[in-house]
mmCIF file of C-alpha atoms (C1' of nucleotides) in Angstrom:
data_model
loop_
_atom_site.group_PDB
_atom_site.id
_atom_site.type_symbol
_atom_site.label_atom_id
_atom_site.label_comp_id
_atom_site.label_asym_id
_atom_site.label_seq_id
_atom_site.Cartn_x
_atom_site.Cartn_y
_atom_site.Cartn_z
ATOM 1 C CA UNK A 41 7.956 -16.982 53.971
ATOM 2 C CA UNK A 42 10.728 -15.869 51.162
ATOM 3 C CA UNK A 43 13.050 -18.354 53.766
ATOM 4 C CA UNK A 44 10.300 -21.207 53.467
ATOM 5 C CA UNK A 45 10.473 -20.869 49.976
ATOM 6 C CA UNK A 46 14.164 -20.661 49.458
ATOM 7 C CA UNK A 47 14.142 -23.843 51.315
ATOM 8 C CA UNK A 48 11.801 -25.497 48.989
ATOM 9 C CA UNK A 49 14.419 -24.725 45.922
ATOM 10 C CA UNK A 50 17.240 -25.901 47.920
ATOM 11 C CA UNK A 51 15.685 -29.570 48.974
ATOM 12 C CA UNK A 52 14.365 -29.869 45.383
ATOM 13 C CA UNK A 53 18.123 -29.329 44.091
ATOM 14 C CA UNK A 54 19.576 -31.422 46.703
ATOM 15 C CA UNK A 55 17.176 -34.258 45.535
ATOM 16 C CA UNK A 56 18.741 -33.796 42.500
ATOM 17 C CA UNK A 57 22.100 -34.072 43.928
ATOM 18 C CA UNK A 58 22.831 -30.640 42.740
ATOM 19 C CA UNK A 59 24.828 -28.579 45.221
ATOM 20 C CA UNK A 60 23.729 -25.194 47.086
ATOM 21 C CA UNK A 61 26.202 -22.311 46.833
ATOM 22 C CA UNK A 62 25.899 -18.439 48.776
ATOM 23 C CA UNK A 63 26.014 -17.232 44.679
ATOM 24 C CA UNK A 64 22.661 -19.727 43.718
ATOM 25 C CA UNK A 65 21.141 -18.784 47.462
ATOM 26 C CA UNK A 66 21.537 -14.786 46.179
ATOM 27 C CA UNK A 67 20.264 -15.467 42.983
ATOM 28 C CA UNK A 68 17.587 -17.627 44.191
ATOM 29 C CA UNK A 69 16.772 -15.016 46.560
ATOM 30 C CA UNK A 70 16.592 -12.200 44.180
ATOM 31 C CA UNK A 71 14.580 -14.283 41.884
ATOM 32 C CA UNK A 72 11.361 -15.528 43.881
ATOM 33 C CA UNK A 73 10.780 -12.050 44.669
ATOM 34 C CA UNK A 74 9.800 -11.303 41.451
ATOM 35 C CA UNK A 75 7.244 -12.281 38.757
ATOM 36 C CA UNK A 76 9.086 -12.167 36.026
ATOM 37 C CA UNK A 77 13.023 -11.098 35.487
ATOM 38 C CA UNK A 78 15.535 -10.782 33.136
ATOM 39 C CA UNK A 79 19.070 -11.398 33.100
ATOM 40 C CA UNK A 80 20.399 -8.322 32.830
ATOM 41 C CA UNK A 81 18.353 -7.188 35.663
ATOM 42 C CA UNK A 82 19.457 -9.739 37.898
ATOM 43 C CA UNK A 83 22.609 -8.590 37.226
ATOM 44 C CA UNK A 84 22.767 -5.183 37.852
ATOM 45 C CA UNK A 85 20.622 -5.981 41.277
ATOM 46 C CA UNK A 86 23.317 -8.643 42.021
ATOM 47 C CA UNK A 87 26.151 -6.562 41.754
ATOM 48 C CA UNK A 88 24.584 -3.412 43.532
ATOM 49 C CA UNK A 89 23.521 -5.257 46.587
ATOM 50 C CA UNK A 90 25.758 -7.893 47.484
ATOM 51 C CA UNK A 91 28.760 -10.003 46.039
ATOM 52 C CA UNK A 92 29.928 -10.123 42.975
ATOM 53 C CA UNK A 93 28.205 -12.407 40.135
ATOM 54 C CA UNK A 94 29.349 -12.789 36.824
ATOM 55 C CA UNK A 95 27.189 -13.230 34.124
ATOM 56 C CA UNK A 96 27.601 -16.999 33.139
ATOM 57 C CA UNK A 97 26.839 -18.064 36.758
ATOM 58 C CA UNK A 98 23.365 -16.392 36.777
ATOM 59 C CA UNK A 99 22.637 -18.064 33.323
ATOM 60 C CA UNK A 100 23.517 -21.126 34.626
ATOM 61 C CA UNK A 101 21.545 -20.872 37.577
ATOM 62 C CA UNK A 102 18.509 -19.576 35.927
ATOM 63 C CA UNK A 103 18.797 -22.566 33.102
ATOM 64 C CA UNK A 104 18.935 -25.105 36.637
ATOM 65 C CA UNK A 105 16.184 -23.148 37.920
ATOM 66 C CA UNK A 106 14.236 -23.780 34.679
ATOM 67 C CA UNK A 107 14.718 -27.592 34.101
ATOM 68 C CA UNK A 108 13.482 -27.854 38.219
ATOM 69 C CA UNK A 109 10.633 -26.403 37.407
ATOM 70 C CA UNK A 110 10.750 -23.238 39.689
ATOM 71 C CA UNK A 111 11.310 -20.623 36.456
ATOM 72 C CA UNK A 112 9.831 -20.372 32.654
ATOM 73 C CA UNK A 113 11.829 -19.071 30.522
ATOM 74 C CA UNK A 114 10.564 -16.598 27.622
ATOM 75 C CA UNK A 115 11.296 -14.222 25.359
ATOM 76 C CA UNK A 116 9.712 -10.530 25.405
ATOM 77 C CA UNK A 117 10.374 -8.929 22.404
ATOM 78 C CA UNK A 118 14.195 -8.888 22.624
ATOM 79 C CA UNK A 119 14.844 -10.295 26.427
ATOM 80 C CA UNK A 120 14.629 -12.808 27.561
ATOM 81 C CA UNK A 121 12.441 -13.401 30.781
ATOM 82 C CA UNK A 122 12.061 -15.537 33.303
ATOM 83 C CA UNK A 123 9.041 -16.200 35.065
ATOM 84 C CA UNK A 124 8.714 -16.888 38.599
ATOM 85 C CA UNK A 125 6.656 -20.264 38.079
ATOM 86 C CA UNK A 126 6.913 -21.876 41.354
ATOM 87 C CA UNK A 127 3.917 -21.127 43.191
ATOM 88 C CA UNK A 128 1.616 -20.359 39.706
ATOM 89 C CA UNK A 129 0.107 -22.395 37.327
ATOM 90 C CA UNK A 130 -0.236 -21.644 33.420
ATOM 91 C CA UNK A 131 -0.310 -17.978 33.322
ATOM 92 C CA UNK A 132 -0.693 -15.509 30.217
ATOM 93 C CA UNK A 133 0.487 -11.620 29.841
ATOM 94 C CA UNK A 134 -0.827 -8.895 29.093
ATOM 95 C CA UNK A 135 1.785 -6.271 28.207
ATOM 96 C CA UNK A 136 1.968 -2.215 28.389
ATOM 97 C CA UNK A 137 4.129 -1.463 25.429
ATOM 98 C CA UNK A 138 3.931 2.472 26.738
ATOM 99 C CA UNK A 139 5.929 1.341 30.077
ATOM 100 C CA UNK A 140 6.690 -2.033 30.318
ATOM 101 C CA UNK A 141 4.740 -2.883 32.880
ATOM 102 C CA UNK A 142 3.044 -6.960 32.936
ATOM 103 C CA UNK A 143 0.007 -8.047 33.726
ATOM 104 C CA UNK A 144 -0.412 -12.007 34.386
ATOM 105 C CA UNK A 145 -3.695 -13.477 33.538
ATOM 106 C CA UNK A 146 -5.360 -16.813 33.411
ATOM 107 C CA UNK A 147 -8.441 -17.193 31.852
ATOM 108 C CA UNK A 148 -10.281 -20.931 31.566
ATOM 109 C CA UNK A 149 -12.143 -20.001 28.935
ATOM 110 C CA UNK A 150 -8.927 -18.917 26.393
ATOM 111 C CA UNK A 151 -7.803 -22.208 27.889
ATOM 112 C CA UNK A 152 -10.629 -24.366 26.514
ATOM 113 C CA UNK A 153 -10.769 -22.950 23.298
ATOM 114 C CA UNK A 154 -6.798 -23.648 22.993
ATOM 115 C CA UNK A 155 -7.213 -27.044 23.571
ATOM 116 C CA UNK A 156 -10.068 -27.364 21.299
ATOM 117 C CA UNK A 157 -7.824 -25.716 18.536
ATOM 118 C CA UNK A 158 -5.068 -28.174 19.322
ATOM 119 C CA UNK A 159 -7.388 -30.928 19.187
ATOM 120 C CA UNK A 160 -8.982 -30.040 15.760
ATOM 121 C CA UNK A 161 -5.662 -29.481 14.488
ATOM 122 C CA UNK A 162 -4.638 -33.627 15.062
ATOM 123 C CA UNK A 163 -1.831 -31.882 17.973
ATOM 124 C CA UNK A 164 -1.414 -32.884 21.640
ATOM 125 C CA UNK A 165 -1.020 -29.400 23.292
ATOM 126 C CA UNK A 166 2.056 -28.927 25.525
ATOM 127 C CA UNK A 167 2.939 -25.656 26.166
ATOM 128 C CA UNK A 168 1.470 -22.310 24.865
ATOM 129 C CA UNK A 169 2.303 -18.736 25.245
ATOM 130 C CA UNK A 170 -0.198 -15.521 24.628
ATOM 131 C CA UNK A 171 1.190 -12.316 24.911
ATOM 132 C CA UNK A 172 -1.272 -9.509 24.851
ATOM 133 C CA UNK A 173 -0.054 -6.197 23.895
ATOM 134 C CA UNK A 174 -1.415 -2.508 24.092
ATOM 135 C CA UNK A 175 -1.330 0.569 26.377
ATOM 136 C CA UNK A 176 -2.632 0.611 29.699
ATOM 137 C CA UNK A 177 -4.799 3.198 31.436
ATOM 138 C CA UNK A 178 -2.020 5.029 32.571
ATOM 139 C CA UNK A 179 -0.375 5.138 29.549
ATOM 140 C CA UNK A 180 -3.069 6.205 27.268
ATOM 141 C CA UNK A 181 -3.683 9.126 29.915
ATOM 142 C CA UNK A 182 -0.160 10.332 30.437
ATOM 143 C CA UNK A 183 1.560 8.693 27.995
ATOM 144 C CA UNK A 184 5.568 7.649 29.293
ATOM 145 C CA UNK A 185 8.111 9.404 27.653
ATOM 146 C CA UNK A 186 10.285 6.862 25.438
ATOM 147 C CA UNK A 187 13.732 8.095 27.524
ATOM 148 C CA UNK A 188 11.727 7.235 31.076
ATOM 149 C CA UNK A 189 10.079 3.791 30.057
ATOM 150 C CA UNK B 270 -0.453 -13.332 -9.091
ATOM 151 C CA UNK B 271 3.010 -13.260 -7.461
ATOM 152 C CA UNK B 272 4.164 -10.950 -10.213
ATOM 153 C CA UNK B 273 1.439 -9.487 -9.008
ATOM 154 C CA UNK B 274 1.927 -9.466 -5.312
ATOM 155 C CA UNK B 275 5.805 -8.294 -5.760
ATOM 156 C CA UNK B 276 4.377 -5.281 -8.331
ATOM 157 C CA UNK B 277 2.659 -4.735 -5.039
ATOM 158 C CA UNK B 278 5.634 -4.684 -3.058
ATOM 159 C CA UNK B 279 7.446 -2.473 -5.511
ATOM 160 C CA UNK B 280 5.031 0.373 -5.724
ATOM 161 C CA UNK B 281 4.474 0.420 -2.114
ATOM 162 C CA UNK B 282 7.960 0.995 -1.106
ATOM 163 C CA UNK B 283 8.529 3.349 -4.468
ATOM 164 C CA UNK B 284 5.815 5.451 -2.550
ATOM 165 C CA UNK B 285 7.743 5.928 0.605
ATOM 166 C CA UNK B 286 11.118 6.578 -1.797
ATOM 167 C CA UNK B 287 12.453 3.385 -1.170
ATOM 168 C CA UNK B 288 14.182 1.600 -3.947
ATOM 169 C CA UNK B 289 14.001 -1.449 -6.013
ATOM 170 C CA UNK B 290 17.059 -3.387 -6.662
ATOM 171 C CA UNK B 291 17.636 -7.343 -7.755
ATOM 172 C CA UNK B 292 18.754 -8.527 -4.835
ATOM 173 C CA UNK B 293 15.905 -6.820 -3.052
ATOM 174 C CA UNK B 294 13.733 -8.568 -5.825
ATOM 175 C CA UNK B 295 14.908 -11.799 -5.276
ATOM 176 C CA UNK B 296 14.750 -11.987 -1.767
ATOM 177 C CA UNK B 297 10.974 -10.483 -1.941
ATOM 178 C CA UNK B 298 9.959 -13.480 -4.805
ATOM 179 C CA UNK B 299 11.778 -16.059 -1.836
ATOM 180 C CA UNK B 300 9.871 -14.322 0.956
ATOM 181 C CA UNK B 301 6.098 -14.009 -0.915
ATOM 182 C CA UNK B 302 6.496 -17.916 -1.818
ATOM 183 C CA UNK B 303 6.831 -18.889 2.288
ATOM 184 C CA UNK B 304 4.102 -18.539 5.004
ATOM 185 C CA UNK B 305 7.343 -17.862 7.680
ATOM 186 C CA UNK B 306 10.210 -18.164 6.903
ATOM 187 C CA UNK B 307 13.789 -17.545 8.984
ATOM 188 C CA UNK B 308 16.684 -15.445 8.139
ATOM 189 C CA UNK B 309 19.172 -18.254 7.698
ATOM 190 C CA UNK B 310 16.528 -20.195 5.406
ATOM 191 C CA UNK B 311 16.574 -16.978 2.887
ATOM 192 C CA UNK B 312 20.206 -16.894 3.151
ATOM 193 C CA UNK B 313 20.663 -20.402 2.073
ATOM 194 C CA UNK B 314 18.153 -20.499 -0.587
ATOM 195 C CA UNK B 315 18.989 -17.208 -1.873
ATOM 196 C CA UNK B 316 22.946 -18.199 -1.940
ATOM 197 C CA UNK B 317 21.687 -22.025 -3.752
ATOM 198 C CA UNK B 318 19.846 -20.421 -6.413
ATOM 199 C CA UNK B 319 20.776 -17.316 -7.691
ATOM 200 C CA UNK B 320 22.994 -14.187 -7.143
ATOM 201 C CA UNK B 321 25.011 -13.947 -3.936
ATOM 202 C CA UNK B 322 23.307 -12.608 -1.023
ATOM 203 C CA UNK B 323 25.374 -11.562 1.944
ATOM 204 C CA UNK B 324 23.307 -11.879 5.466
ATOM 205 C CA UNK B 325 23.413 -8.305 6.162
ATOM 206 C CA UNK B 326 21.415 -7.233 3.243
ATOM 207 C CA UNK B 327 18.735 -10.102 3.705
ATOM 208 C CA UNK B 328 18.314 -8.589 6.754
ATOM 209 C CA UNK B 329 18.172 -4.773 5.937
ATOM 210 C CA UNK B 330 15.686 -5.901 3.666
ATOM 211 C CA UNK B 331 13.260 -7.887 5.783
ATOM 212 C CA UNK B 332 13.752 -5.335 8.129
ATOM 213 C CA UNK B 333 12.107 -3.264 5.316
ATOM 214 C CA UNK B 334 9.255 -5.008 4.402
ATOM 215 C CA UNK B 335 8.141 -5.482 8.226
ATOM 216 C CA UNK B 336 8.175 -1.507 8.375
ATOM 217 C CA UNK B 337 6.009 -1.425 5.206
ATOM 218 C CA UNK B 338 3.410 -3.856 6.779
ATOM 219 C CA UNK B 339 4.617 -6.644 4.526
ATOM 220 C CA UNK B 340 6.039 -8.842 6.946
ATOM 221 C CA UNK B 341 6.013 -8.915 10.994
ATOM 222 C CA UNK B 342 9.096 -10.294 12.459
ATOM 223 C CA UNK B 343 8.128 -13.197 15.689
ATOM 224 C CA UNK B 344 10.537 -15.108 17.355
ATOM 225 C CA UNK B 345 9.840 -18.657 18.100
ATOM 226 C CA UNK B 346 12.111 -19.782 20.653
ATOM 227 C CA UNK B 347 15.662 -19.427 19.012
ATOM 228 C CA UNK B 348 14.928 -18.332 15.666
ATOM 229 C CA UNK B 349 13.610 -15.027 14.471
ATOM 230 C CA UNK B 350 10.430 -15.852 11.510
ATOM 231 C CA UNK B 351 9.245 -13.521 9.188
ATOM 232 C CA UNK B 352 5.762 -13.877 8.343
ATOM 233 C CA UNK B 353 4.177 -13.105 5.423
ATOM 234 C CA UNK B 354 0.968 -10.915 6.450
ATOM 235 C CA UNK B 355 0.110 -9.174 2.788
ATOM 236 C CA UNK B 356 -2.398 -11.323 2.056
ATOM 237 C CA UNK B 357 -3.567 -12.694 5.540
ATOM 238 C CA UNK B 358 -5.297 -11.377 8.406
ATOM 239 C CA UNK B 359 -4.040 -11.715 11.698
ATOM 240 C CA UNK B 360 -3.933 -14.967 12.721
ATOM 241 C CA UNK B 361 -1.975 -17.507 15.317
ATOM 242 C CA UNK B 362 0.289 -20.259 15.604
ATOM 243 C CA UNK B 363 0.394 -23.937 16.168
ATOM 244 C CA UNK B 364 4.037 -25.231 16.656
ATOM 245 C CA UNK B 365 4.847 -29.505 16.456
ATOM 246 C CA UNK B 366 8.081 -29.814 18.831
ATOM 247 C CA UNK B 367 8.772 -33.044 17.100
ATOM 248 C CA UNK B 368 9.069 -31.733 13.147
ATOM 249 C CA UNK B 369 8.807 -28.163 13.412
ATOM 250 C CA UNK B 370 5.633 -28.008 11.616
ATOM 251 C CA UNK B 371 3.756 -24.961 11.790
ATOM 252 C CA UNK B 372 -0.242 -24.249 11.149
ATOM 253 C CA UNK B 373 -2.066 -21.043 11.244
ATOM 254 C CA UNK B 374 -5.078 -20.720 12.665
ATOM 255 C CA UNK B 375 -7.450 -17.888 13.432
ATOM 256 C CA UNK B 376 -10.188 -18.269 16.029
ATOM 257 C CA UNK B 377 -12.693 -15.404 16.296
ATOM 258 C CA UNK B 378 -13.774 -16.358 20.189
ATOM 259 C CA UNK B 379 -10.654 -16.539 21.126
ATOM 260 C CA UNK B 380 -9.952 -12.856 19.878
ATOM 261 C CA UNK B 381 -12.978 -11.775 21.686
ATOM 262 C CA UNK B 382 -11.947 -13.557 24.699
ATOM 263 C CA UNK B 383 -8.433 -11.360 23.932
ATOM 264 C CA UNK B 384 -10.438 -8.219 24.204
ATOM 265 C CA UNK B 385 -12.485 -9.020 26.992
ATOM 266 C CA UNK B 386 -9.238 -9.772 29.053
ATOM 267 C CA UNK B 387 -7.845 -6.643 27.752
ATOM 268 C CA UNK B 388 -10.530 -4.452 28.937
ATOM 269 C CA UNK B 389 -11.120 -5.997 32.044
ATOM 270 C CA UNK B 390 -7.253 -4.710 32.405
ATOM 271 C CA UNK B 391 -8.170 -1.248 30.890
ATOM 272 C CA UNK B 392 -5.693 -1.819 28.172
ATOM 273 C CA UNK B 393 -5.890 -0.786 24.488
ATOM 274 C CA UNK B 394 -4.846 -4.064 22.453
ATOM 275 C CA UNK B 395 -2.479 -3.197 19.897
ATOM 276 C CA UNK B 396 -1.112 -6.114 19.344
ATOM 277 C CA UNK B 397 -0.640 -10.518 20.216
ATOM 278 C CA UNK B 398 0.908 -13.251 20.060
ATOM 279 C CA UNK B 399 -0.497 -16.985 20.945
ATOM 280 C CA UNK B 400 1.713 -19.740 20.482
ATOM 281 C CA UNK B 401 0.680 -22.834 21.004
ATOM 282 C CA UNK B 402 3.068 -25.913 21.180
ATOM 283 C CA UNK B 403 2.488 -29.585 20.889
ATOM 284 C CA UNK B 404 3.361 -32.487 19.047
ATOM 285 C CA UNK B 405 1.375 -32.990 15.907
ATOM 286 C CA UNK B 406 -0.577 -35.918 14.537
ATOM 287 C CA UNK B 407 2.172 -37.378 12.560
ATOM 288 C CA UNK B 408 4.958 -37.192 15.530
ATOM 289 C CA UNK B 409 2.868 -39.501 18.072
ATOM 290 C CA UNK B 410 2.440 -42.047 15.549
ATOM 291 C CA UNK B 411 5.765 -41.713 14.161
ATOM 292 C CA UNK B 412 8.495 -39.881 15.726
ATOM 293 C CA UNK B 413 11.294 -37.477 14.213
ATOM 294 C CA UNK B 414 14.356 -38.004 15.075
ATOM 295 C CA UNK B 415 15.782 -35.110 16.497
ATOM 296 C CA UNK B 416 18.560 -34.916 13.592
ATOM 297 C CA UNK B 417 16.596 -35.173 10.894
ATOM 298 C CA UNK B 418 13.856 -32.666 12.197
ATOM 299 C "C1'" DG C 74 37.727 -37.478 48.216
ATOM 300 C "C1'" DT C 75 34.661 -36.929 44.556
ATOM 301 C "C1'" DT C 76 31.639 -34.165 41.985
ATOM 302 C "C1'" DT C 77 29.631 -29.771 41.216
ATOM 303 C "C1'" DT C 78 30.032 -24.848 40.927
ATOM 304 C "C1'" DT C 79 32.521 -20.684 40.165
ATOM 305 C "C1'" DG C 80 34.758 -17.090 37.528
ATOM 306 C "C1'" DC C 81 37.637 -15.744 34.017
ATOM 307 C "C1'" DA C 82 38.353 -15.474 29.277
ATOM 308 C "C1'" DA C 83 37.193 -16.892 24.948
ATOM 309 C "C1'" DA C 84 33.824 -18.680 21.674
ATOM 310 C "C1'" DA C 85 29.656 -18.839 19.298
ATOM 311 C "C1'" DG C 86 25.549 -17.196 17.079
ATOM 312 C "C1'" DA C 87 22.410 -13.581 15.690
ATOM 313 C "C1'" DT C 88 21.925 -9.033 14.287
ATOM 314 C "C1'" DT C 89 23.573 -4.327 13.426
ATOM 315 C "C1'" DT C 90 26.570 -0.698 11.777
ATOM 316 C "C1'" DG C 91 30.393 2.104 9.305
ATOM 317 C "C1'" DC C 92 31.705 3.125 5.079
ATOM 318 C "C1'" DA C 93 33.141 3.433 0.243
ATOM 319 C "C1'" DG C 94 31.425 2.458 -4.086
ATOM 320 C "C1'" DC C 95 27.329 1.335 -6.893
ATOM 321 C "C1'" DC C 96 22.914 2.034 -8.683
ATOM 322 C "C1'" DA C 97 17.935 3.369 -9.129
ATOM 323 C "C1'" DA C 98 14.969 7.175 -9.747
ATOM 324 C "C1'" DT D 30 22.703 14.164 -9.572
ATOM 325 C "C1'" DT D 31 21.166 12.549 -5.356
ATOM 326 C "C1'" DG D 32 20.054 9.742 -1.878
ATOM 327 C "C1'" DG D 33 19.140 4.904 -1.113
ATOM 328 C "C1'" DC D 34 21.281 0.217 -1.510
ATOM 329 C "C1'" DT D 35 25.014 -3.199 -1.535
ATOM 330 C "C1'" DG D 36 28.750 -5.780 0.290
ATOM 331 C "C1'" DC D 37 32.593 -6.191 2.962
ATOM 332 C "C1'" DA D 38 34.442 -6.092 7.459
ATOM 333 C "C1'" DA D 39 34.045 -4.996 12.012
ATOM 334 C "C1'" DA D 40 31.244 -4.160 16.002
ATOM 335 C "C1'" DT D 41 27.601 -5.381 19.303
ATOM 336 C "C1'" DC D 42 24.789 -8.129 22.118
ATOM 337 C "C1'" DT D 43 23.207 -12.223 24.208
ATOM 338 C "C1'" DT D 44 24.233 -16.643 25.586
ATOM 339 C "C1'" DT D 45 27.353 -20.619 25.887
ATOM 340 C "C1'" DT D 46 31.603 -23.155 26.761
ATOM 341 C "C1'" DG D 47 36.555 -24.634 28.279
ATOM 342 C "C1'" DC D 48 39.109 -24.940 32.056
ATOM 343 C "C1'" DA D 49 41.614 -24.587 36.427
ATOM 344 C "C1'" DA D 50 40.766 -23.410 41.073
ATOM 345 C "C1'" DA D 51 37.467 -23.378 44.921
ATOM 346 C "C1'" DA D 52 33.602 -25.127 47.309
ATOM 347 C "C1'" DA D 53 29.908 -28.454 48.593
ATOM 348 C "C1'" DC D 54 28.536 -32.735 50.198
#
DNA sequence: GTTTTTGCAAAAGATTTGCAGCCAA
DNA sequence: TTGGCTGCAAATCTTTTGCAAAAAC
């Protein structure tokens, strides 16, 4: 399913007469198996497993990835990440500042109340972003040691 | 009141032996007047009117008050804002893509829908962020142009 | 063949840091 | 007097860009 999905990303460039190369295929590849991913990340997992990718060409390919529609880019705190958007709608996060670890959420309800802000406000709503942070279960149990996070 | 509100300042930081100077003064009475304000903003007011203010210090400094609860730093898209939270509550965003206009909001069922979604996660909130981006009344009717924005 | 992508190096922009001298408490 | 603050310059980090060579279609 990971090859019916890198297929999907390469017809969608190559409607957009933009050109398939074994660098975007890796990066591609790397990419839809996660939820959400940074650059740097990408980059050390690139350059473990597999050829060699430079920086600027996984920027680049993430920023085509973006205007296609398959990744979201957002910041974090200090990183930025990209989300995996291409077979989820709106989504919202929920982060564990104790280890990093994201939970995605959608919730109508936030969602209605948004766009009955926006509306009261005199603004046509076209993007939002809610980012939700605090210490998860885990954390508040056995709290991560800063070094291991 | 905003002699007021920078006496506040002052003492608080003279309680945690931090120390008053008139640069630190000045870019406090810049700060207090703004609901957000960006680094580069300061910088230029600061260097218009007034004593010369080199970047590093206006940061050092806002870096300050955000550890004293004075300020809490948020990045929307590319630039970093400082918000002023002394006198407000906690409270969220709506962003105009077309001028850049920015209204604070707070919505009580939205925070409780924030909780909610938080427990049903088993996290502890600590903290959030909801952004929400659109293009304001005045931008359908009558467009910025992207320079002049 | 033409147009896009790559990869290197360099640039750009934001933020931080080292450090010597200055200044507030 | 002491430890924090300033201001300069330099460093760091992330992201972007110029450009010639290589690859895709």
């Amino acid at each position: 399913m990971t090859q019916e999905a890198i297929e999907r990303v390469r017809s969608s460039l190559g409607r957009s007469r933009l050109r398939w190369s074994p660098q975007r295929e890796q990066i591609v590849l790397a990419f839809l198996k996660q939820d959400h991913i940074t650059i740097r990340s990408l980059y050390g997992f690139l350059n473990r497993n597999g050829r060699r990718t430079p920086l600027n060409t996984i920027y680049r390919t993430m920023r085509v990835l973006c205007e296609n529609g398959f990744a979201q880019a957002r910041r974090f705190g200090e990183e930025t990440q990209y989300d995996n958007i291409s077979t989820k709608g709106d989504h919202d996060h929920l982060i564990c500042t104790g280890c990093g670890h994201i939970v995605e959420f959608e919730d109508p309800a936030i969602e209605e109340l948004r766009q009955q802000v926006a509306l009261a406000n005199g603004f046509h709503l076209t993007g939002r972003n809610l980012e939700l942070y605090g210490l998860c279960a885990g954390c508040r149990s056995y709290p991560v040691p800063p070094a291991m996070a």
